[in-house]
Amino acid sequence: MTQESFRAYLPDLGLMTNAGAPTVFHCHHFNLFLDQTVDDALGPQDGARLRFVAAREASHAFLRALCVRHGALTPVEKLTVAMAAFSAMGHGRLEITADANGGGATGEYLHYGYTWAQKYGQRVRRRHPADAFAAGYAAAAVEVAYGLERETMEATETKCVAMRAERCQFELKRGTQTPALPPVREQELKAAARPPLSGLYEPEIAKIVAGLTQFASSVGGDERGLIQAFGVFITMHLSGYYNRVTYETLAQIEKASPASVGVLEELFRESGHVCVFNTFGGILQSPEWAAIAGPHTGDVTQTIIGCVAIARALGFGHWVIQELAPRSRVVLRAPCTYESAYYLTRHGTAPRPNEYFFQGASLAFCQLAYRVDWKARPELTPEFYEALFRGTMPCKAEQTHATTMGQPYSEIVVTQVG
Amino acid sequence: MAAPLRSAEEEGHAATSLEGRGVRLTVATGCFRGLNWNLELEHPVVDWADAVARLVTAGWRETSRLAGLFDLVSPEAEHHLVIVPRSEWMQLRVSYLVPQSERSAIAAELAERVAAIVRA
């Protein structure tokens, strides 16, 4: 049975699952930015701890379901399934040698450490390991393989390629169980979703989504366990990881330093800018895009249509175009996003709009549509990113409705202000 | 340890071109440091299906997963040639196993071979 067999795309929701676990595609630029945001807010120790705990929790639920679907019974079979899934999802190669009492694991080409070294390694000396996700995944794999209670295995990354080690190494040992949180699985996604929406340009969007999901269904890790596509390194990631680190970081900062909440929210929005600039930009400039949608000319309407289609295909949610007045006003809505389904399940209703990724990505759609000369096939460099997204931007995004606040849809209004 | 990301210009890839031999090769945008190259032929290809058939006869393996796009793997290694007939776009994707310093030379060699087959 291949790893791909257990992937499911939920077209009405624009969401994805793998063995019933909510998943989403994100690139290394987004992944590194989000982790850095968490560490900057909480400090490297507490940030890494939260990232480990979130990874272990999401991975445990995923791996338990995956092993059942594979019919894996013995510890060796289960660890084999876990390690293969890790690579198939683009996270690198993980060799787990621990047993119920602990032990070790070794990582090569781990997505976080490897891409951090690629992106920053020669300019920045990193002082803390980068692979909390792999640590959490390894711990969960051992828990599942040996039938241990969930979230009882600890894992520490002792060597990391991002710190110039030759390969990543982990030490695993038994620990104390953390409190259980409500599960967020496929059924919770469906329960959290509001009635489906339809918007403008649906036939065009649906055609592109069909092409992209067809392509994505065959995407898997190479010999390194990495997915290299559209000019970036892609992961199929457990969205529970992203959501838990985001909302728990916010909750901790709200308690410890309320004055900093606005800055942190802005950084979570910026993760949407980072994602759209790099991944969406790379997709729009790819031969695959040309085959599916035709060469990207840079037409504003076509850019927004394309971005909405990409968002659905990557599993961000069934985003629709409610209004589109080029260079003036764009309104996007969604009955459910990967953020809202998690938040509603785990936290209930929110006091304010809090789908930060949706907010940031929507603004970035307009930045790409209004300010990028696509015909010139621009290099998506850090310098270009800075030019587009730093300082005063001519667009402003506002979340006017939120399913997390009990409303029937989430809505982002992007207006041109300059 | 792997080298950091740098622009194609920094790595000296952007200047690689086979102009004069009917082929223009330019490094594609992205983070992959000289792996992806756009390939333009001086003379347009009239029949892409025929061109692909000739590449297959020459040992390239067709692995397309997407309508409207040919994805061919080179005979000797895992280099890819992606062709979008609709927009006459050809992109060479050199295997990541090729050392960075050799990528532009490999891309140039592949481009010449592809051009010769497609033009034949």
Coordinates of C-alpha atoms in Angstrom, one line a residue:
Chain A
M1 CA 0.0 0.0 0.0
T2 CA 1.5 3.4 -0.9
Q3 CA 1.4 6.4 1.3
E4 CA -0.6 8.2 -1.3
S5 CA -3.5 5.8 -0.9
F6 CA -4.5 7.4 2.4
R7 CA -4.6 11.0 1.2
A8 CA -8.0 12.5 0.8
Y9 CA -9.0 15.8 -0.7
L10 CA -12.3 17.2 0.6
P11 CA -13.4 19.4 -2.3
D12 CA -16.4 21.0 -0.6
L13 CA -14.1 22.2 2.2
G14 CA -10.9 22.7 0.2
L15 CA -9.2 20.8 3.0
M16 CA -7.0 17.6 2.9
T17 CA -6.4 14.7 5.2
N18 CA -3.9 11.9 5.3
A19 CA -5.2 8.8 7.1
G20 CA -7.9 11.1 8.6
A21 CA -5.4 13.6 10.0
P22 CA -5.8 17.2 8.7
T23 CA -2.9 18.0 6.4
V24 CA -1.9 20.9 4.2
F25 CA 1.0 21.7 1.8
H26 CA 3.4 24.4 2.9
C27 CA 6.9 25.3 1.7
H28 CA 10.2 25.7 3.7
H29 CA 10.0 29.5 3.6
F30 CA 6.6 29.4 5.5
N31 CA 7.7 26.6 7.8
L32 CA 10.9 28.3 8.9
F33 CA 9.2 31.6 9.3
L34 CA 6.4 30.2 11.5
D35 CA 8.9 28.3 13.7
Q36 CA 11.1 31.4 14.0
T37 CA 8.0 33.5 15.0
V38 CA 7.2 31.0 17.8
D39 CA 10.8 31.0 19.0
D40 CA 11.0 34.8 18.9
A41 CA 7.8 35.1 20.9
L42 CA 8.5 32.5 23.5
G43 CA 12.3 32.2 23.5
P44 CA 14.2 29.3 22.0
Q45 CA 13.7 26.9 24.9
D46 CA 10.0 27.4 25.4
G47 CA 9.4 27.8 21.7
A48 CA 11.2 24.6 20.8
R49 CA 9.3 22.8 23.6
L50 CA 5.9 24.0 22.3
R51 CA 6.9 23.0 18.8
F52 CA 8.0 19.5 20.0
V53 CA 4.8 19.0 22.0
A54 CA 2.6 20.1 19.1
A55 CA 4.5 17.8 16.7
R56 CA 4.3 14.8 19.0
E57 CA 0.6 15.3 19.6
A58 CA -0.4 15.7 15.9
S59 CA 2.0 12.9 14.8
H60 CA 0.7 10.5 17.4
A61 CA -2.9 10.8 16.1
F62 CA -1.8 10.6 12.5
L63 CA 0.6 7.6 13.0
R64 CA -1.9 5.6 15.0
A65 CA -4.5 5.9 12.2
L66 CA -1.9 5.3 9.5
C67 CA -0.6 2.1 11.1
V68 CA -4.1 0.8 11.4
R69 CA -4.8 1.5 7.8
H70 CA -1.6 -0.2 6.7
G71 CA -2.3 -3.2 8.9
A72 CA 1.0 -2.7 10.6
L73 CA 1.0 -4.8 13.8
T74 CA 4.5 -5.2 15.1
P75 CA 6.8 -2.4 16.4
V76 CA 9.1 -2.9 13.4
E77 CA 6.2 -2.7 11.0
K78 CA 4.8 0.4 12.6
L79 CA 8.2 2.2 12.7
T80 CA 8.7 1.3 9.0
V81 CA 5.3 2.8 8.2
A82 CA 6.2 5.9 10.2
M83 CA 9.6 6.4 8.7
A84 CA 8.2 5.9 5.1
A85 CA 5.4 8.4 5.7
F86 CA 7.8 11.0 7.0
S87 CA 9.8 10.8 3.8
A88 CA 6.8 10.6 1.5
M89 CA 5.5 13.8 3.0
G90 CA 8.7 15.6 2.3
H91 CA 10.2 15.8 5.8
G92 CA 13.5 14.1 5.0
R93 CA 14.9 10.8 6.2
L94 CA 14.4 9.7 9.7
E95 CA 15.9 6.4 11.1
I96 CA 14.4 5.5 14.5
T97 CA 16.3 3.0 16.5
A98 CA 14.6 3.6 19.9
D99 CA 12.3 1.1 21.7
A100 CA 9.8 1.4 24.5
N101 CA 12.6 2.5 26.9
G102 CA 14.0 5.1 24.6
G103 CA 17.1 5.2 22.5
G104 CA 18.0 7.2 19.4
A105 CA 17.1 8.5 16.0
T106 CA 19.1 9.9 13.2
G107 CA 17.9 12.4 10.6
E108 CA 19.3 13.2 7.2
Y109 CA 17.9 16.0 4.9
L110 CA 15.4 16.9 7.6
H111 CA 13.2 19.5 6.1
Y112 CA 13.6 22.1 8.8
G113 CA 17.3 21.7 9.5
Y114 CA 18.4 21.2 5.9
T115 CA 16.4 24.0 4.4
W116 CA 17.5 26.4 7.3
A117 CA 21.1 25.5 6.5
Q118 CA 20.4 26.1 2.8
K119 CA 18.7 29.4 3.3
Y120 CA 20.6 31.0 6.2
G121 CA 23.5 28.7 7.1
Q122 CA 26.4 30.7 5.7
R123 CA 25.2 34.0 7.0
V124 CA 23.8 33.1 10.5
R125 CA 25.2 30.8 13.2
R126 CA 22.3 28.9 14.7
R127 CA 22.6 28.1 18.4
H128 CA 19.5 25.9 18.8
P129 CA 18.4 22.8 16.9
A130 CA 15.8 23.3 14.2
D131 CA 14.0 20.0 14.0
A132 CA 11.5 20.0 16.8
F133 CA 9.0 18.7 14.4
A134 CA 11.1 15.6 13.6
A135 CA 11.8 15.1 17.3
G136 CA 8.0 15.1 18.1
Y137 CA 7.4 12.8 15.1
A138 CA 10.0 10.4 16.3
A139 CA 8.7 10.3 19.8
A140 CA 5.1 9.7 18.6
A141 CA 6.3 6.9 16.3
V142 CA 7.9 5.1 19.2
E143 CA 4.8 5.6 21.3
V144 CA 2.6 4.2 18.5
A145 CA 5.0 1.4 17.6
Y146 CA 5.3 0.1 21.2
G147 CA 1.8 0.8 22.3
L148 CA 2.8 3.4 24.9
E149 CA 0.4 6.0 26.2
R150 CA 0.1 9.0 24.0
E151 CA 2.6 11.8 24.6
T152 CA 4.8 10.0 27.1
M153 CA 8.0 9.8 25.0
E154 CA 10.5 12.7 25.1
A155 CA 12.9 13.4 22.3
T156 CA 15.8 15.9 22.2
E157 CA 17.7 16.9 19.2
T158 CA 21.4 16.7 20.2
K159 CA 23.0 17.4 16.8
C160 CA 21.5 19.4 14.0
V161 CA 22.7 20.2 10.5
A162 CA 21.5 23.7 11.0
M163 CA 24.2 23.9 13.7
R164 CA 26.7 22.6 11.2
A165 CA 26.6 19.0 12.3
E166 CA 27.0 16.3 9.6
R167 CA 23.5 14.8 10.4
C168 CA 20.8 15.3 12.9
Q169 CA 20.6 13.1 16.0
F170 CA 18.0 12.6 18.6
E171 CA 17.8 11.1 22.1
L172 CA 14.6 9.5 23.2
K173 CA 13.5 8.7 26.7
R174 CA 10.3 8.1 28.7
G175 CA 8.7 11.1 30.2
T176 CA 5.6 12.4 31.9
Q177 CA 2.3 12.4 30.0
T178 CA 1.0 15.8 29.0
P179 CA -2.8 16.6 29.3
A180 CA -4.9 15.4 26.5
L181 CA -6.6 18.0 24.2
P182 CA -9.7 17.5 22.1
P183 CA -8.8 15.6 18.8
V184 CA -9.0 17.4 15.5
R185 CA -9.6 14.9 12.8
E186 CA -11.5 14.7 9.5
Q187 CA -14.8 14.4 11.3
E188 CA -14.1 17.6 13.3
L189 CA -13.2 19.4 10.1
K190 CA -16.5 18.5 8.7
A191 CA -18.4 19.4 11.9
A192 CA -16.7 22.8 12.1
A193 CA -17.4 23.7 8.5
R194 CA -20.3 26.1 7.7
P195 CA -22.5 25.5 4.6
P196 CA -20.6 25.6 1.3
L197 CA -20.2 28.8 -0.5
S198 CA -20.0 29.7 -4.2
G199 CA -18.4 32.8 -5.5
L200 CA -17.3 34.4 -8.8
Y201 CA -15.3 32.6 -11.5
E202 CA -16.1 29.2 -10.1
P203 CA -15.8 27.3 -13.4
E204 CA -12.3 28.7 -13.9
I205 CA -11.2 28.1 -10.4
A206 CA -12.6 24.5 -10.3
K207 CA -10.8 23.6 -13.5
I208 CA -7.4 24.8 -12.1
V209 CA -8.1 23.1 -8.8
A210 CA -8.8 19.8 -10.6
G211 CA -5.4 20.1 -12.4
L212 CA -3.5 21.0 -9.4
T213 CA -5.0 18.3 -7.1
Q214 CA -4.3 15.7 -9.8
F215 CA -0.7 16.8 -9.9
A216 CA -0.4 17.0 -6.1
S217 CA -1.9 13.6 -5.6
S218 CA 1.2 12.1 -7.2
V219 CA 3.8 14.3 -5.4
G220 CA 6.0 12.5 -2.9
G221 CA 9.5 12.7 -1.4
D222 CA 12.6 11.9 -3.5
E223 CA 15.5 9.7 -2.3
R224 CA 16.3 12.3 0.3
G225 CA 12.7 12.4 1.5
L226 CA 12.3 15.9 0.2
I227 CA 9.8 17.3 -2.2
Q228 CA 11.4 19.8 -4.5
A229 CA 8.8 21.6 -6.6
F230 CA 7.9 25.0 -7.9
G231 CA 11.3 26.5 -6.8
V232 CA 10.7 25.6 -3.1
F233 CA 10.9 22.6 -0.8
I234 CA 7.3 21.5 -0.1
T235 CA 6.0 19.5 2.8
M236 CA 2.7 17.8 3.3
H237 CA 2.3 18.8 6.9
L238 CA 0.0 18.1 9.8
S239 CA -2.1 21.3 10.1
G240 CA -2.6 20.5 13.8
Y241 CA 1.1 21.3 14.3
Y242 CA 0.8 24.8 12.7
N243 CA -2.4 25.6 14.5
R244 CA -1.3 24.5 17.9
V245 CA 2.0 26.4 17.8
T246 CA 0.1 29.5 16.5
Y247 CA -2.8 29.6 19.0
E248 CA -0.8 28.5 22.0
T249 CA 1.9 31.0 21.4
L250 CA -0.7 33.7 21.2
A251 CA -2.4 32.5 24.4
Q252 CA 0.9 32.5 26.2
I253 CA 1.8 36.0 25.0
E254 CA -1.7 37.3 25.9
K255 CA -1.0 36.3 29.5
A256 CA 2.6 37.3 29.8
S257 CA 2.9 40.3 27.6
P258 CA -0.5 41.6 26.3
A259 CA 1.1 44.6 24.7
S260 CA 3.0 42.4 22.3
V261 CA -0.1 40.6 21.0
G262 CA -0.6 42.9 18.0
V263 CA 3.0 42.4 16.9
L264 CA 2.7 38.7 17.1
E265 CA -0.6 38.7 15.2
E266 CA 1.1 40.7 12.5
L267 CA 3.9 38.1 12.3
F268 CA 1.4 35.3 11.9
R269 CA -0.2 37.3 9.1
E270 CA 3.2 37.7 7.6
S271 CA 3.5 34.0 7.4
G272 CA 0.8 34.2 4.8
H273 CA 2.8 36.8 2.8
V274 CA 5.8 34.5 2.9
C275 CA 3.8 31.5 1.7
V276 CA 2.1 33.3 -1.1
F277 CA 5.2 35.1 -2.4
N278 CA 7.3 32.0 -2.5
T279 CA 5.0 29.0 -3.1
F280 CA 2.2 30.7 -5.0
G281 CA 4.7 32.8 -7.0
G282 CA 6.7 29.7 -7.8
I283 CA 3.6 27.8 -8.9
L284 CA 2.4 30.7 -11.1
Q285 CA 5.8 30.7 -12.9
S286 CA 6.0 26.9 -13.4
P287 CA 5.6 24.8 -16.5
E288 CA 3.0 22.8 -14.6
W289 CA 0.9 26.0 -14.2
A290 CA 1.3 26.8 -17.9
A291 CA -0.1 23.3 -18.7
I292 CA -3.0 23.6 -16.3
A293 CA -4.0 27.2 -16.6
G294 CA -2.0 28.6 -19.5
P295 CA 1.1 30.8 -19.2
H296 CA 0.6 33.4 -16.5
T297 CA 0.3 36.8 -18.1
G298 CA -0.1 38.8 -15.0
D299 CA -3.7 39.9 -15.6
V300 CA -5.0 41.0 -12.2
T301 CA -8.2 39.0 -12.3
Q302 CA -6.4 35.9 -13.5
T303 CA -3.9 36.2 -10.7
I304 CA -6.5 36.4 -8.1
I305 CA -8.4 33.5 -9.6
G306 CA -5.2 31.5 -9.8
C307 CA -4.3 32.2 -6.2
V308 CA -7.7 31.2 -4.9
A309 CA -7.4 28.0 -6.9
I310 CA -3.9 27.3 -5.5
A311 CA -5.2 27.9 -1.9
R312 CA -7.9 25.3 -2.4
A313 CA -5.5 22.8 -4.0
L314 CA -3.0 23.1 -1.2
G315 CA -5.7 22.4 1.4
F316 CA -6.1 25.9 2.9
G317 CA -9.9 25.8 2.6
H318 CA -12.7 26.4 0.1
W319 CA -11.9 30.1 -0.4
V320 CA -14.2 31.9 -2.9
I321 CA -14.1 35.3 -4.6
Q322 CA -17.1 37.3 -3.4
E323 CA -16.1 40.5 -5.0
L324 CA -13.3 41.4 -7.4
A325 CA -12.8 45.0 -8.5
P326 CA -9.2 45.0 -9.7
R327 CA -6.9 47.5 -8.0
S328 CA -9.7 48.6 -5.8
R329 CA -11.4 45.9 -3.7
V330 CA -11.2 42.1 -3.4
V331 CA -13.4 40.2 -1.0
L332 CA -12.7 36.5 -0.2
R333 CA -14.9 34.3 1.8
A334 CA -14.5 30.7 3.2
P335 CA -16.9 28.4 5.0
C336 CA -14.0 26.8 6.7
T337 CA -10.2 27.2 6.7
Y338 CA -7.6 24.9 8.2
E339 CA -7.2 27.4 10.9
S340 CA -10.9 27.8 11.8
A341 CA -11.7 24.1 12.0
Y342 CA -8.9 23.6 14.5
Y343 CA -9.8 26.7 16.6
L344 CA -13.5 26.0 16.8
T345 CA -12.8 22.4 17.8
R346 CA -10.2 23.2 20.4
H347 CA -11.0 26.6 21.7
G348 CA -14.7 27.3 20.8
T349 CA -15.6 30.8 19.7
A350 CA -13.1 33.5 19.5
P351 CA -13.4 37.1 20.8
R352 CA -12.0 38.6 17.5
P353 CA -11.2 37.5 14.0
N354 CA -8.2 35.2 14.2
E355 CA -7.5 33.4 10.9
Y356 CA -4.2 35.1 10.6
F357 CA -2.9 33.0 7.7
F358 CA -6.1 33.7 5.7
Q359 CA -5.7 37.4 6.4
G360 CA -2.1 37.5 5.3
A361 CA -2.5 35.4 2.3
S362 CA -5.4 37.4 1.0
L363 CA -3.4 40.6 1.2
A364 CA -0.5 38.9 -0.5
F365 CA -2.8 37.8 -3.4
C366 CA -3.4 41.4 -4.1
Q367 CA 0.2 42.3 -3.8
L368 CA 1.1 39.6 -6.4
A369 CA -1.8 40.7 -8.6
Y370 CA -1.1 44.5 -8.5
R371 CA 2.6 44.9 -8.1
V372 CA 4.4 42.0 -9.8
D373 CA 5.4 42.2 -13.5
W374 CA 4.8 38.5 -14.2
K375 CA 5.7 38.8 -17.9
A376 CA 9.2 39.6 -16.8
R377 CA 9.5 36.3 -15.0
P378 CA 10.8 37.9 -11.8
E379 CA 13.2 36.1 -9.5
L380 CA 11.4 35.6 -6.2
T381 CA 14.3 36.7 -4.1
P382 CA 14.4 37.9 -0.5
E383 CA 15.1 41.4 -1.8
F384 CA 12.0 41.3 -4.0
Y385 CA 10.0 40.1 -1.1
E386 CA 11.3 43.0 1.1
A387 CA 10.4 45.4 -1.7
L388 CA 6.8 44.1 -1.9
F389 CA 6.0 43.5 1.7
R390 CA 8.1 45.8 3.9
G391 CA 7.1 49.4 4.7
T392 CA 3.8 50.9 3.7
M393 CA 1.8 48.7 1.4
P394 CA -0.8 50.0 -1.0
C395 CA -3.2 47.3 0.1
K396 CA -4.9 46.8 3.5
A397 CA -6.6 43.6 4.6
E398 CA -9.4 43.4 7.2
Q399 CA -11.2 40.3 8.4
T400 CA -14.8 41.4 8.7
H401 CA -16.4 38.0 9.4
A402 CA -15.1 34.9 11.1
T403 CA -16.5 31.4 11.6
T404 CA -14.4 31.3 14.7
M405 CA -16.7 34.0 16.1
G406 CA -19.8 32.0 15.3
Q407 CA -20.5 33.8 12.0
P408 CA -21.7 31.8 8.9
Y409 CA -18.5 32.5 6.9
S410 CA -15.1 34.0 7.2
E411 CA -14.4 37.1 5.1
I412 CA -11.4 39.1 4.2
V413 CA -11.7 42.5 2.5
V414 CA -8.6 43.8 0.8
T415 CA -8.7 47.4 -0.3
Q416 CA -6.3 49.5 -2.1
V417 CA -5.4 52.5 0.0
G418 CA -2.5 54.1 -1.9
Chain B
M1 CA 27.3 21.1 4.9
A2 CA 25.2 22.4 2.0
A3 CA 26.0 25.9 0.7
P4 CA 23.5 28.6 1.4
L5 CA 21.0 29.8 -1.1
R6 CA 22.3 32.4 -3.5
S7 CA 21.0 34.0 -6.6
A8 CA 21.8 32.4 -10.0
E9 CA 23.9 35.4 -10.9
E10 CA 26.1 34.9 -7.8
E11 CA 26.7 31.4 -8.9
G12 CA 27.5 32.3 -12.4
H13 CA 24.7 30.3 -13.9
A14 CA 22.7 33.1 -15.6
A15 CA 25.3 33.7 -18.3
T16 CA 25.1 30.1 -19.6
S17 CA 23.8 30.2 -23.1
L18 CA 24.3 28.2 -26.2
E19 CA 23.4 31.0 -28.6
G20 CA 24.9 30.5 -32.0
R21 CA 24.0 26.8 -31.8
G22 CA 20.3 27.4 -32.0
V23 CA 19.7 27.0 -28.3
R24 CA 19.2 29.5 -25.5
L25 CA 19.5 28.3 -22.0
T26 CA 18.6 30.4 -19.0
V27 CA 18.4 29.5 -15.3
A28 CA 14.9 29.3 -14.0
T29 CA 13.7 31.2 -10.9
G30 CA 13.7 29.3 -7.6
C31 CA 15.8 28.1 -4.7
F32 CA 17.4 25.2 -6.3
R33 CA 20.7 26.7 -7.3
G34 CA 21.2 25.9 -11.0
L35 CA 18.9 22.9 -11.2
N36 CA 16.1 24.2 -13.4
W37 CA 16.8 25.7 -16.8
N38 CA 14.5 27.1 -19.4
L39 CA 15.4 26.0 -22.9
E40 CA 14.5 27.9 -26.0
L41 CA 15.2 26.8 -29.6
E42 CA 15.9 29.2 -32.4
H43 CA 13.5 27.3 -34.7
P44 CA 10.1 26.5 -33.3
V45 CA 9.0 22.9 -33.0
V46 CA 6.1 22.2 -35.3
D47 CA 4.9 18.8 -34.0
W48 CA 5.5 18.3 -30.3
A49 CA 4.1 14.8 -30.2
D50 CA 6.6 13.8 -32.9
A51 CA 9.4 15.5 -31.1
V52 CA 8.5 13.6 -27.9
A53 CA 8.4 10.4 -29.8
R54 CA 11.9 11.0 -31.1
L55 CA 13.1 11.7 -27.6
V56 CA 11.6 8.5 -26.4
T57 CA 13.3 6.6 -29.3
A58 CA 16.5 8.2 -28.1
G59 CA 16.0 6.7 -24.7
W60 CA 14.1 9.4 -22.8
R61 CA 11.4 8.0 -20.6
E62 CA 7.9 9.6 -20.6
T63 CA 6.5 10.0 -17.1
S64 CA 3.9 12.7 -17.5
R65 CA 1.3 13.0 -14.7
L66 CA -0.5 16.0 -16.0
A67 CA -2.5 16.7 -19.1
G68 CA -0.9 19.2 -21.4
L69 CA 2.6 18.5 -20.1
F70 CA 5.3 16.0 -21.1
D71 CA 7.7 15.0 -18.4
L72 CA 10.7 13.0 -19.8
V73 CA 13.5 11.4 -17.9
S74 CA 17.0 11.3 -19.5
P75 CA 18.4 7.9 -20.4
E76 CA 21.4 8.0 -18.1
A77 CA 20.3 9.8 -15.0
E78 CA 17.4 11.4 -13.3
H79 CA 17.4 14.6 -15.3
H80 CA 14.0 15.7 -16.4
L81 CA 12.8 17.5 -19.5
V82 CA 9.4 19.2 -19.1
I83 CA 7.6 20.3 -22.2
V84 CA 4.4 22.4 -22.3
P85 CA 3.5 22.3 -26.0
R86 CA 0.7 24.9 -25.6
S87 CA 3.2 27.6 -24.7
E88 CA 6.2 26.0 -26.4
W89 CA 8.0 25.9 -23.0
M90 CA 10.8 23.5 -22.4
Q91 CA 12.5 23.3 -19.0
L92 CA 15.4 21.1 -18.1
R93 CA 15.6 19.9 -14.5
V94 CA 19.1 18.7 -13.7
S95 CA 19.2 16.0 -11.0
Y96 CA 20.0 17.3 -7.5
L97 CA 22.7 14.7 -7.3
V98 CA 24.8 16.7 -9.7
P99 CA 27.3 18.8 -7.8
Q100 CA 26.5 22.5 -7.9
S101 CA 29.7 23.3 -9.8
E102 CA 28.8 20.9 -12.6
R103 CA 25.1 21.8 -13.1
S104 CA 25.5 24.4 -15.8
A105 CA 27.7 22.2 -17.9
I106 CA 25.4 19.3 -17.5
A107 CA 22.4 21.5 -18.4
A108 CA 24.3 22.7 -21.5
E109 CA 25.1 19.2 -22.6
L110 CA 21.6 18.1 -22.1
A111 CA 20.2 21.1 -24.0
E112 CA 22.4 20.4 -27.0
R113 CA 21.3 16.8 -27.1
V114 CA 17.7 17.6 -26.7
A115 CA 17.9 20.3 -29.4
A116 CA 19.6 17.9 -31.8
I117 CA 16.9 15.2 -31.3
V118 CA 14.0 17.6 -31.5
R119 CA 15.3 19.3 -34.6
A120 CA 16.1 16.0 -36.4

